[in-house]
Amino acid sequence: MPRKILTGNHTVAEAVKLARVQVIAAYPITPQTTIVEKLAEMVEHGEIEAKMIRVESEHSALAAVYGAAAGGARAFTATSSHGLLYMHEVVWWAAASRLPLVMAVVTRAIGPPWNIHVSHEDIMDQRDTGWIISMAEDNQEVLDLVLQAFRISEDERVYLPAMVGLDGFLLSHTAMPVDVPEQEVVDSWLPPRLPRPYVIEPGSGVIMGNIPPDEAFYRMRHSMQRAMYNAKRVIEEVDEEYYKMTGRRYGGLVEFYRCDDAKYVVVLMGTWAGNAKEAADRLRERGIPVGVARIRYVRPFPRERLREKLLGMKGVMVFDRSVSMGRGGPLHAEVVEALEAKPSIMGVVAGVGGVDVGVRDFEKLVEDFVKKVEEEGRVYVNDYWYGV
Amino acid sequence: MPRKILTGNHTVAEAVKLARVQVIAAYPITPQTTIVEKLAEMVEHGEIEAKMIRVESEHSALAAVYGAAAGGARAFTATSSHGLLYMHEVVWWAAASRLPLVMAVVTRAIGPPWNIHVSHEDIMDQRDTGWIISMAEDNQEVLDLVLQAFRISEDERVYLPAMVGLDGFLLSHTAMPVDVPEQEVVDSWLPPRLPRPYVIEPGSGVIMGNIPPDEAFYRMRHSMQRAMYNAKRVIEEVDEEYYKMTGRRYGGLVEFYRCDDAKYVVVLMGTWAGNAKEAADRLRERGIPVGVARIRYVRPFPRERLREKLLGMKGVMVFDRSVSMGRGGPLHAEVVEALEAKPSIMGVVAGVGGVDVGVRDFEKLVEDFVKKVEEEGRVYVNDYWYGV
Amino acid sequence: MIEEYRFHGRGGQGAVTAARLLVGAAHREGRYGQAFPHFGAERRGAPVVAFARISDRPIRVHEQVREPDVVVVLDPTLFKLVNVLEGLREGGVLVVNSKEDPGIQGPYKVFIVDATGIALSLGLRVAGWPVVNTSILGAVVKATGSVSLDSVVDEIKSNWPGRMGEANAQAAKLAYEKAVRVR
Amino acid sequence: MIEEYRFHGRGGQGAVTAARLLVGAAHREGRYGQAFPHFGAERRGAPVVAFARISDRPIRVHEQVREPDVVVVLDPTLFKLVNVLEGLREGGVLVVNSKEDPGIQGPYKVFIVDATGIALSLGLRVAGWPVVNTSILGAVVKATGSVSLDSVVDEIKSNWPGRMGEANAQAAKLAYEKAVRVR
Amino acid sequence: MEEDHLVLPLSRPAPGAMGKTGTWRNYKPVIDQGKCIKCLLCWLYCPEATIIRHEDNSVSVDYEYCKGCGICANECPVKAIEMVPEVQGGA
Amino acid sequence: MEEDHLVLPLSRPAPGAMGKTGTWRNYKPVIDQGKCIKCLLCWLYCPEATIIRHEDNSVSVDYEYCKGCGICANECPVKAIEMVPEVQGGA
Amino acid sequence: MVRIQDLPRKNFLMPGNAACPGCPETMGLRYVGMALGENAVLVIPASCSSVIQGIYPRSGIGMPILNIVFAAAAAAASGLKAALEIRGLKDAQVVAWAGDGGTGDIGFQALSGAAERNEDIIYICVDNEAYMNTGIQRSSLTPYGAWTTTTWTGKKEHKKDVPLTLIAHRVPYVATASVGFPTDFIDKLRKASKIRGFKYIHLHAPCPVGWRFDPAKTAEVAKLAVQTGLWILYEYENGKFRISPLSRPYRDKSKRKPLVEYIRLQGRFRHLKKSDIAVLEKYVDEMWEFYTKLEEIYK
Amino acid sequence: MVRIQDLPRKNFLMPGNAACPGCPETMGLRYVGMALGENAVLVIPASCSSVIQGIYPRSGIGMPILNIVFAAAAAAASGLKAALEIRGLKDAQVVAWAGDGGTGDIGFQALSGAAERNEDIIYICVDNEAYMNTGIQRSSLTPYGAWTTTTWTGKKEHKKDVPLTLIAHRVPYVATASVGFPTDFIDKLRKASKIRGFKYIHLHAPCPVGWRFDPAKTAEVAKLAVQTGLWILYEYENGKFRISPLSRPYRDKSKRKPLVEYIRLQGRFRHLKKSDIAVLEKYVDEMWEFYTKLEEIYK
Ligand SMILES: Cc1ncc(C[n+]2csc(CCOP(=O)(O)OP(=O)(O)O)c2C)c(N)n1
Ligand SMILES: Cc1ncc(C[n+]2csc(CCOP(=O)(O)OP(=O)(O)O)c2C)c(N)n1
Ligand code: SF4
Ligand code: SF4
Ligand code: SF4
Ligand code: SF4
Ligand code: SF4
Ligand code: SF4
Ligand SMILES: [Mg+2]
Ligand SMILES: [Mg+2]
């Protein structure tokens, strides 16, 4: 496996090439630009047999690769910050279409004022949309995550698009050693994309997206959530398979660094996890038992894994490189949720897509909940979907 | 105060008229459309002295009213679902510009498949952006929230744009009685907009949005969060003032319905709260002590108010009319966060906008945290901003 | 107590307007109400549904009317197409625009009125279609007594000032007179 | 131990490339490295900064180099514009493209080399500017001994195959020979 | 086979995606086969594809779905189609 | 007075928003006032506004910020401006 | 021009769909099916045509469809075409089918981008001159004077000339068509399907609901638009512009039917004053003058 | 044409800004200040000009600026103008200042919308024929054959003719200009400032960094574009189109300098083959033929 010195962005391009992507569309934005440039170069020089669509905006970039995915091709795009916001509508659309697709997101701050540097607002802003969302710590992981994203996204238990986040400049423009697997090795593990779960083509007789009854809509959304839950398993599996192939594994949804004997844990995601690990080592040298839980996948969110490991800790510190204004760090709230709160709590997802939820529905649901609490003492449910 | 039978959308238009809005730009989308139609009618018939810009998309709709706000006018737009997603980039931009602005969001599901019915994905998707976000239960509250939104948004302690959510069809297309205050009454309470916090005009010498050092950027973001915290107070104040003027008050950030003696509480937002209250009454008749906490403001999120009231409850049930795919209901996570989790937890917001956070920063922060936990036994911090 | 109404009509017949007028009439009497369409694409001629609630107290319920007290059918042909009786409570009221007894079985009060005929007799047409939504409201008043005919008439007139209002109000009055209970 | 480098240059001089080549050379010796620019708009002629880290173990730290072990100055005029010594560790190394001793005070080792002269003597110019980033690397090797001259030469050649590579490699070699410690 | 995690937003072409739209009709097109010259204009213009074109290019109406718009009658060059009120509603 | 909750993204026009850009220069425009015919073309074309136009329409250079692009010299119709290498760096 | 009798019998529009009676969009969809048959794959942004499909799990349109967000028809079609091509399905005709709003307003950028890249797709704008799906709001293609629910006193600006902007993009093929003249439309579609690169067809589609006329008159109104000279049928093909035979007579103003015949049928123009009508009449004359000259330029 | 001596002395561009040496955008900004003075208020989408402003809390541009997201210049300017107008500041000239990418690609829709609504603003496209701020990627306005970092072997399509599409919108004023001819540009700006409604000016702005030429030659290259006939200066004003005096001589092909003089100065064209140059030469001839005829149409 040849090792190369690559920037994060060129690593993305290498991975896209290894994945034998067929259609690429992307729009330049700092600090993602060198991905587009490199891919354009590869396509023009025949290093990769793909069609590149030089779109006029990010909305069109994602719409184009989405169209390509609907047409059965393996497709890829990349963006950052305002580009991601500008395509946001299509981000939602692509996920609910259940088409496999991969996008690299080079994380960057959102203006005003203009700022091209790293920040996680852009990628965290996508957390509701139904995309698998992963975050790399270094360029090696960038390569591995991009390749794995195709596998996960195209897995029949998942069929959701996948985003791979890499930190702007910290990875995108930092050159570091990356083991690049041979094409044959990747080929053996990542076969050509199958025309699944459906393809829009002459004769397919398939219409994607016309109006359903509200209840059917709600079921579709529930099925996305199921696919997310499936993805948790798939991600861990892929991590193992990949290990067999390359000798590298990361721990699936979360990487726990020195957490086994820790009393305090730092939770975060992205490149600065390296700094946190280094800091943990130093603190340990000084007798403070610190570990790091690096969230590799924001979506599906590793609630169970975190809970398992962190519930017994004395202190948990969540670092957010973004903020949900008027509340706080988005990872923070979700980590706290994973560690549960004091009263019995049940989260109900209902009424989505207009499904009528009336007085009697509430009455029944609350009554059942009360009964359960009274019987079981303490109840905790994350997302109960009513009537599905 | 004349009472009229109005749909939610026509209520919005009445409120916009009463607020003497000067510039309107909006793009039609079901179920928001009748707002635009009514406003167009009012403008063309001279019932309101405003300029209406009939834009070609929502991205432009928000950009236009944003431009108008930058030019010192009181400005308004309205949208829904895909419209909100399409303008999402400008939603972010407008907030960080710190310009007062009001937008009505008629909540609706996001496709595919196409679905025009109520769902909260669209408005919840905006929760990171820095907008004040409120949700109405009925059309009376729609009117009141829109009027109050101008006050809050233009308050010098806040200067953030404000969104008012009303549920698609459930309110937008449902006619019900609304007490409409007289113009003079509103005028006395909502004076013309002042050219604050800044105006872009000849001679102003003001440049909005050029590149800052990362640390300045981080400070700007922190200042938005401060403004959000200020808004909590301002919202409660405005609720009181409004009460003096109209005899109506709602409880500020959260309305607690029969929570004082409740053991179980349903938490939710929007129109279906009415159903939940009705259900609570029925359950109480059957001896089950249920209350309802209706979140009126998703942003700023009423952490403290919820905590105060709900921490001692036996059971809390959070209803989300949307889902953050791969996690669960977004309200759910935030309510749980407000009720804290088991270990000591500290949320840190850092590194935003590229501010370098290195090994020693981690080391110091973690050490301080550990010290605090060891000293105080249990620590809980929502958003610690490092170095601001 | 909340009275719940369901209106069946066809796209273009103004079922939603009928619901709104009814609520407006109740409002004139100091009562509370709620009127809303069934939220779908309304196509000319296609079966449509609208709802209303009326109560002495403010209404905070927001759900579809699942068990109406009153069902109003603006077009008798709808009997063949949809189950207009769905969920109608025992003892509930059915008001039908029809010349003849639709022959309904069940524990309901049934009223009929020839709203089409009344509309046509008064020249009430829009785009060739007889306007039956105002006339049938007269029959609803007769059948339920929930609001007064005067309130309905006032509401109609304030909605369409001038000649249009007069004619529509007249239709409601005529329907009030002519409506008969057949069951 | 991680060695940390900071390169000072001007937009167009290739400070980032120098950092990358250095890391590439280390990589040839089985070591690990990291090279990155300071993230701002790079304008021709404007002062720019780049960083590198080299270590025997994989590097997981991702922060700006705050206390470099080695500072490399590609353009002597920069002394007047920026504090190139900022954070340089005690005992650290300063490598300067200069004909004369810059007269630095402090606990540092200072090396100079006339990289500009070397570049021009070999005809190494791009858009009129002398290419100093490859030549100065030779001096860095001499000053630090962290990587071998061979590795640097190989790295240069594999970056620019052909004549360009040869000339640049030659520049590095010459600089290696000519660099002198002045403090 | 629809799996729990894979309820897709996919439809298939089929008549009646909005139900039996023949019920929307107030007027009903009736073709006078005697007058008809088989020009197929009604077939061409019918927005519903509810003019049935037979092997011999004679035409008839699919009343289950015909919405009664009247375009066929309007376009028939020999006035072979009459719009007849349905018993109900119309006037 | 900047309040904690109101750190605005606002700037004001001022020279040196990118620092003393004169330091970017490799070549320096030197005007030969004897040759100069005060045509103002250098002033007009200078992309930096660093040709100073005096009351009498004579011109001089603001070396603190002039980036040394050479446009003034290139456009001067009488070649009254020469680009002289700065001691440093240039060649 | 193709003879009606020779048109294929197969239906690509399903009866029982959700269109209003007398809908011009369903008419147009039928012609697309007749012209392109099994090869057509549609990309449909938000519009009446998204609703016309009816309720899941059925569809009232009998061609494969990728429904797409409002602004993205041309972009999604570009990607879909790329995929089908790279997969070897060379015969597939990817057709973007968008309303006037989805074409001239919110989808204009994606359209322009695809045109500039010369994507090998057919883009059809089905122009009913307003946002009909949301209930008759003004679009940039609404004509001067027309009432809509966002222009209660009539629109103040003239109709945006989208096909002309496409000609300004110098794409291989631009044509105008009308649901009043199906065979002309079908001919143009078939021609387009044989050209490589970007093809744009602008289909005039009078809507009884939005324009307020009797649904029986959809085709009649469409034909009147051409016969009064308001809507000019033409083709721009590889740099050559020519007015189509069906419109050619109306170069001669005296051959044109009076514009008021067209206007009077439509409720949306009811409030027009004489002076407004004069504005529209002048507009027609100017268009003819302009397009006649354009024939000269692009000869 | 205004005399240089009569141009105002006041600087609206601050020295020490963040532009590269030899930047055409700063040149253009200076002329905007000279032409419109204190009345100008700029709306600037993402572009080199957003960076040129330098670092907070200073600004290298001496006019009030609303920076705005990439796609929204024309829309934000529309709103800003509405506000200033409703507040009684009638003299304010709201100027959208956008790059070729922000104009012809991602901002094209907002531009078209504002044009159709005939907003009373001046929209200037500063055209350096690529995305320079992100490091020289292709835009739709990049010319045929040019190397960029997304067209390594040269762009395959011709430059999108954005001003022509604006003429197709029939707005009150469309003009082309060049940083090589500042007084012509200033004249056009001043004329535009007196016209009510939408004004579009397309400013050709050769960029030394992106086009790979010596920064001393920015004005020279700009002038050559006009003198070789590649860039035609013209005005379209209230339905009349005329080629500007500075370009008029080049109607006569023999008066044009050879295109290769222009091409040879630029690194981005280094790889061009003879046949590519022929394509560009043909393009110039065709443009002249077309625009000369357009003068006939819009006389
Ligand atoms: C981003 C976005 N904005 C608005 C809408 C709402 N919308 C759906 S269809 C439509 C109008 C379509 O008009 P047009 O393109 O002319 O097609 P028509 O309905 O007339 O067929 C609108 C405004 C939407 N779906 N998405
Ligand atoms: C939505 C969005 N996409 C991409 C970018 C990144 N971006 C900023 S400026 C720019 C290029 C601008 O090109 P142009 O408009 O030609 O202006 P120039 O830089 O050439 O002056 C790009 C792609 C952005 N800021 N926002
Ligand atoms: S009435 Fe209309 S729908 Fe029915 S057959 Fe005739 S044209 Fe078709
Ligand atoms: S249009 Fe008339 S004549 Fe022609 S086929 Fe139909 S019914 Fe026969
Ligand atoms: S060299 Fe360039 S920046 Fe300096 S004065 Fe001359 S034109 Fe201006
Ligand atoms: S261009 Fe030359 S002659 Fe003209 S003012 Fe400048 S220096 Fe003098
Ligand atoms: S509104 Fe018009 S275009 Fe839309 S479905 Fe109805 S008839 Fe067709
Ligand atoms: S890249 Fe070109 S346009 Fe941009 S700032 Fe530099 S010189 Fe100016
Ligand atoms: Mg339309
Ligand atoms: Mg550009």
Coordinates of N, CA, C and O in Angstrom, one line a residue, chain A residues 82 88-89 110 112 115 117-119 125 127-128 214 221 225 264 275 286 299 301 316 318 320-321 324-327 337 340-341 344 346 348 350-351 353-354 357 363 367 374 382, chain B residues 82 88-89 110 112 115 117-119 125 127-128 214 221 225 264 275 286 299 301 314 316 318 320-321 324-327 340-341 344 346 348 350-351 353-355 357 363 367 374 382:
Chain A
H82 N -21.0 28.0 2.9 CA -22.1 28.7 2.2 C -22.5 27.8 1.0 O -23.7 27.8 0.7
H88 N -28.8 23.4 0.5 CA -29.4 22.7 1.7 C -30.7 22.1 1.3 O -31.1 21.0 1.7
E89 N -31.5 22.7 0.5 CA -32.8 22.2 0.1 C -32.6 20.8 -0.6 O -33.4 19.9 -0.3
I110 N -19.5 30.1 8.7 CA -20.5 30.7 8.0 C -20.5 32.2 8.3 O -20.3 32.6 9.4
P112 N -22.1 36.4 7.9 CA -21.1 37.3 7.9 C -20.5 37.4 9.3 O -21.2 37.0 10.3
N115 N -15.5 34.4 6.5 CA -14.4 33.7 7.2 C -14.3 32.3 6.6 O -15.3 31.6 6.5
H117 N -12.3 29.9 7.5 CA -11.6 29.0 8.4 C -12.5 27.9 9.0 O -13.7 28.0 8.9
V118 N -11.9 26.9 9.6 CA -12.6 25.8 10.1 C -13.7 26.2 11.2 O -13.5 27.1 12.0
S119 N -14.8 25.5 11.2 CA -15.9 25.6 12.1 C -16.9 24.6 11.7 O -16.9 24.2 10.5
D125 N -25.3 21.8 10.7 CA -26.5 22.3 10.2 C -27.3 21.2 9.4 O -28.5 21.4 9.1
R127 N -27.7 18.1 10.3 CA -27.9 16.9 11.1 C -29.3 16.3 11.1 O -29.5 15.2 11.4
D128 N -30.3 17.1 10.7 CA -31.6 16.7 10.6 C -32.0 16.0 9.3 O -33.0 15.3 9.2
D214 N -50.8 11.3 4.1 CA -50.0 11.7 5.2 C -49.4 10.5 6.0 O -48.2 10.5 6.4
R221 N -40.8 8.4 6.5 CA -39.9 9.0 7.4 C -39.4 8.0 8.5 O -38.2 8.0 8.8
Q225 N -35.5 6.6 9.5 CA -35.0 6.4 10.8 C -34.5 5.0 11.1 O -33.5 4.7 11.7
Y264 N -12.7 11.0 33.6 CA -13.2 12.2 32.8 C -13.0 12.0 31.4 O -12.0 11.4 30.9
N275 N -5.5 16.9 19.1 CA -5.0 17.7 20.2 C -5.5 17.3 21.6 O -4.8 17.3 22.6
R286 N 0.2 13.5 34.5 CA 0.0 14.3 35.8 C -1.0 13.7 36.7 O -1.5 14.3 37.6
R299 N -24.2 11.3 12.5 CA -25.4 10.6 12.1 C -25.1 9.3 11.4 O -24.3 9.4 10.5
F301 N -26.4 9.0 15.2 CA -25.7 9.5 16.5 C -25.5 8.3 17.4 O -26.4 7.5 17.7
V316 N -17.9 14.7 32.1 CA -17.8 14.7 30.7 C -17.8 16.1 30.1 O -18.6 16.9 30.6
V318 N -18.0 18.3 26.7 CA -18.3 18.2 25.3 C -17.8 19.4 24.6 O -18.2 20.5 25.0
D320 N -17.8 21.7 21.4 CA -18.5 21.9 20.1 C -17.8 23.0 19.3 O -17.5 24.1 19.9
R321 N -17.5 22.7 18.1 CA -16.9 23.7 17.2 C -18.0 24.5 16.5 O -17.9 24.8 15.3
S324 N -25.6 26.1 18.4 CA -27.0 26.3 18.0 C -27.4 27.5 18.8 O -27.7 27.5 20.0
M325 N -27.4 28.7 18.1 CA -27.6 30.0 18.8 C -28.9 30.0 19.6 O -30.0 29.6 19.1
G326 N -28.8 30.4 20.8 CA -30.0 30.4 21.7 C -30.1 29.2 22.5 O -31.0 29.0 23.3
R327 N -29.2 28.2 22.3 CA -29.2 27.0 23.1 C -27.8 26.7 23.5 O -27.4 27.0 24.7
E337 N -28.3 14.1 26.2 CA -29.5 13.3 25.9 C -29.1 11.8 26.1 O -29.8 11.1 26.7
E340 N -29.1 10.7 29.4 CA -30.4 10.7 30.0 C -30.5 11.8 31.1 O -29.6 12.3 31.6
A341 N -31.8 12.2 31.4 CA -32.0 13.2 32.4 C -32.7 12.6 33.6 O -33.0 11.4 33.6
S344 N -38.4 10.5 34.3 CA -38.7 9.6 33.2 C -39.0 10.4 32.0 O -39.7 11.4 32.1
M346 N -39.9 10.4 27.7 CA -40.2 9.7 26.4 C -40.3 10.7 25.3 O -40.9 11.7 25.4
V348 N -41.6 11.5 21.6 CA -42.5 11.0 20.6 C -42.3 11.7 19.4 O -42.3 12.9 19.4
A350 N -44.3 12.4 16.1 CA -45.6 12.2 15.6 C -46.1 13.4 14.7 O -45.4 14.5 14.7
G351 N -47.2 13.3 14.1 CA -47.8 14.4 13.4 C -47.0 14.9 12.2 O -47.3 15.8 11.5
G353 N -45.6 15.3 8.6 CA -46.3 15.3 7.3 C -47.7 15.5 7.4 O -48.5 15.1 6.5
G354 N -48.2 16.0 8.5 CA -49.6 16.4 8.6 C -50.5 15.3 9.2 O -51.7 15.6 9.3
V357 N -53.1 14.5 14.7 CA -52.9 14.0 16.1 C -53.9 14.8 17.0 O -53.7 16.0 17.2
E363 N -54.4 11.7 24.6 CA -54.9 11.1 25.8 C -54.4 9.7 26.0 O -53.8 9.3 27.0
E367 N -51.5 8.4 28.7 CA -52.0 7.4 29.6 C -51.1 6.2 29.6 O -50.7 5.7 30.6
E374 N -45.5 4.3 36.1 CA -45.9 3.8 37.4 C -45.5 2.3 37.6 O -45.2 1.9 38.7
N382 N -36.3 7.1 23.4 CA -35.7 8.2 22.6 C -36.7 8.7 21.5 O -37.0 9.9 21.5
Chain B
H82 N -40.0 24.0 1.7 CA -38.9 24.1 0.7 C -38.5 25.6 0.4 O -37.3 25.8 0.1
H88 N -32.2 29.2 3.0 CA -31.5 28.8 4.2 C -30.2 29.6 4.4 O -29.8 30.1 5.4
E89 N -29.4 29.7 3.3 CA -28.2 30.4 3.3 C -28.4 31.8 3.8 O -27.6 32.3 4.7
I110 N -41.3 18.5 4.4 CA -40.3 18.6 3.4 C -40.3 17.3 2.6 O -40.4 16.2 3.1
P112 N -38.7 14.7 -0.7 CA -39.8 13.9 -1.3 C -40.4 12.9 -0.3 O -39.7 12.5 0.6
N115 N -45.4 16.9 0.0 CA -46.5 16.9 1.0 C -46.6 18.3 1.5 O -45.6 18.9 2.0
H117 N -48.5 19.3 4.0 CA -49.2 19.4 5.3 C -48.2 19.7 6.4 O -47.0 19.7 6.2
V118 N -48.8 20.0 7.5 CA -48.0 20.5 8.7 C -47.0 19.5 9.1 O -47.2 18.3 9.0
S119 N -45.8 20.0 9.5 CA -44.7 19.2 10.1 C -43.7 20.3 10.5 O -43.7 21.4 9.9
D125 N -35.3 23.1 11.5 CA -34.1 23.1 10.7 C -33.3 24.5 10.8 O -32.2 24.6 10.5
R127 N -32.9 26.1 13.7 CA -32.6 26.4 15.1 C -31.2 26.8 15.4 O -31.0 27.3 16.5
D128 N -30.3 26.5 14.5 CA -28.9 26.9 14.8 C -28.6 28.3 14.3 O -27.5 28.9 14.6
D214 N -9.8 35.6 13.2 CA -10.7 34.5 13.7 C -11.2 34.8 15.1 O -12.4 34.5 15.5
R221 N -19.7 35.8 17.3 CA -20.6 34.7 17.5 C -21.1 34.7 19.0 O -22.2 34.4 19.3
Q225 N -24.9 34.9 20.9 CA -25.4 34.1 22.0 C -25.8 34.9 23.2 O -26.8 34.7 23.8
Y264 N -46.9 14.5 35.7 CA -46.5 14.2 34.4 C -46.7 15.4 33.5 O -47.8 16.1 33.6
N275 N -54.7 20.4 21.6 CA -55.2 19.0 21.8 C -54.6 18.4 23.0 O -55.3 17.7 23.8
R286 N -59.8 11.9 35.1 CA -59.6 10.5 35.5 C -58.6 10.3 36.5 O -58.0 9.2 36.7
R299 N -36.2 29.3 20.1 CA -34.9 30.1 20.3 C -35.3 31.5 20.7 O -36.1 32.1 20.0
F301 N -33.9 29.0 23.6 CA -34.5 27.9 24.2 C -34.7 28.0 25.7 O -33.7 28.4 26.4
K314 N -42.4 13.4 37.6 CA -42.2 12.0 37.6 C -41.9 11.5 36.1 O -41.1 10.7 35.8
V316 N -41.9 13.0 31.9 CA -42.0 14.1 30.9 C -42.0 13.4 29.5 O -41.3 12.5 29.2
V318 N -42.0 14.3 25.6 CA -41.8 15.3 24.6 C -42.3 14.9 23.3 O -41.9 13.9 22.7
D320 N -42.4 15.6 19.4 CA -41.7 16.3 18.3 C -42.5 16.0 17.0 O -42.8 14.9 16.7
R321 N -42.8 17.1 16.3 CA -43.5 17.0 15.0 C -42.4 17.0 13.9 O -42.6 17.6 12.8
S324 N -34.8 14.6 13.9 CA -33.4 14.7 13.4 C -33.0 13.3 13.1 O -32.6 12.6 14.0
M325 N -33.0 13.0 11.8 CA -32.8 11.6 11.4 C -31.5 11.1 12.0 O -30.4 11.7 11.9
G326 N -31.6 9.9 12.5 CA -30.4 9.3 13.1 C -30.2 9.6 14.5 O -29.2 9.2 15.2
R327 N -31.0 10.5 15.1 CA -31.0 10.8 16.5 C -32.4 10.6 17.1 O -32.7 9.6 17.7
E340 N -30.7 18.0 32.4 CA -29.4 17.4 32.8 C -29.3 15.9 32.7 O -30.2 15.2 32.9
A341 N -28.0 15.5 32.7 CA -27.8 14.1 32.7 C -27.0 13.7 33.9 O -26.7 14.5 34.7
S344 N -21.3 14.8 35.7 CA -21.0 16.2 35.5 C -20.8 16.5 34.1 O -20.0 15.7 33.4
M346 N -20.0 19.5 31.0 CA -19.7 20.9 30.6 C -19.7 20.9 29.1 O -19.0 20.1 28.4
V348 N -18.5 23.0 25.9 CA -17.6 24.1 25.5 C -17.8 24.4 24.1 O -17.9 23.6 23.2
A350 N -16.0 26.3 21.2 CA -14.7 26.8 20.9 C -14.3 26.5 19.4 O -15.0 25.8 18.7
G351 N -13.2 27.1 19.0 CA -12.7 26.8 17.7 C -13.5 27.3 16.5 O -13.2 27.1 15.4
G353 N -15.0 29.5 13.7 CA -14.4 30.4 12.8 C -12.9 30.3 12.7 O -12.2 31.2 12.3
G354 N -12.4 29.1 13.1 CA -11.0 28.8 12.8 C -10.1 29.1 14.0 O -8.9 28.9 13.9
V355 N -10.6 29.7 15.1 CA -9.7 30.0 16.2 C -9.0 28.7 16.6 O -9.6 27.7 16.8
V357 N -7.3 25.9 18.5 CA -7.4 25.3 19.8 C -6.5 24.1 19.8 O -6.7 23.1 19.1
E363 N -5.6 20.9 27.4 CA -5.1 20.5 28.7 C -5.6 21.4 29.8 O -6.1 21.0 30.8
E367 N -8.3 20.4 32.7 CA -7.8 20.4 34.0 C -8.7 21.3 34.9 O -9.0 20.9 36.0
E374 N -14.1 18.1 41.1 CA -13.5 17.5 42.3 C -13.9 18.4 43.5 O -14.2 17.9 44.6
N382 N -23.7 24.8 30.4 CA -24.3 24.6 29.0 C -23.3 25.0 27.9 O -23.0 24.2 27.0

